[in-house]
Phi, psi and omega in degrees: 000132168262128178251118180261110181232162178177215186228153182215135174275147182212126172256129176234144180275127183262351181167175169233148184194205183223141175214165190267093187283125181289333181292318180273349178059042178191175176284124183232159173287158190199158174246132180261141181238144170239130178256129176223159182268132183243133170287131183230152179227129176053046178065012170256118175288124187260296185220140179287127181260335184199130177279118179285300193210146163237139176206168179236144177248118171293133181279347177272318180245352169072018178269156182262125185227169176283151192264046175297320188244016176296137185225122175298138181278130179282159182310312181288321174298342184295329181274345182274120185279148181286112177226170168223158177254130189293130182288347184268310185257344177068030174277147177276124188239162178287148191287345190270351183259157178242007178228131180302134179285341184271303189260347186069024180286130179262122180293339196251000000 
């Protein structure tokens, strides 16, 4: 009988949260991912033997970053979008923009 065993890299989504994105220059929602080496038999990953990498992907700019400022999202905050109010016209804008969508007032 031949048993085919080895190691396999596997990426899994570990959670969602908020982090300070350097690309968007603001707090953004993100997904936390873990990359691990898993023991496998017949190409089936069984258990993680070593954590290789951890990273977050920003939902605003969709780039990959180190999870240095990652904060897990609370259950109640999951449904609340990150927004800012325009100081000129009081319109609610998404957090990844720096210009009001209604009056074009710029924050920068």
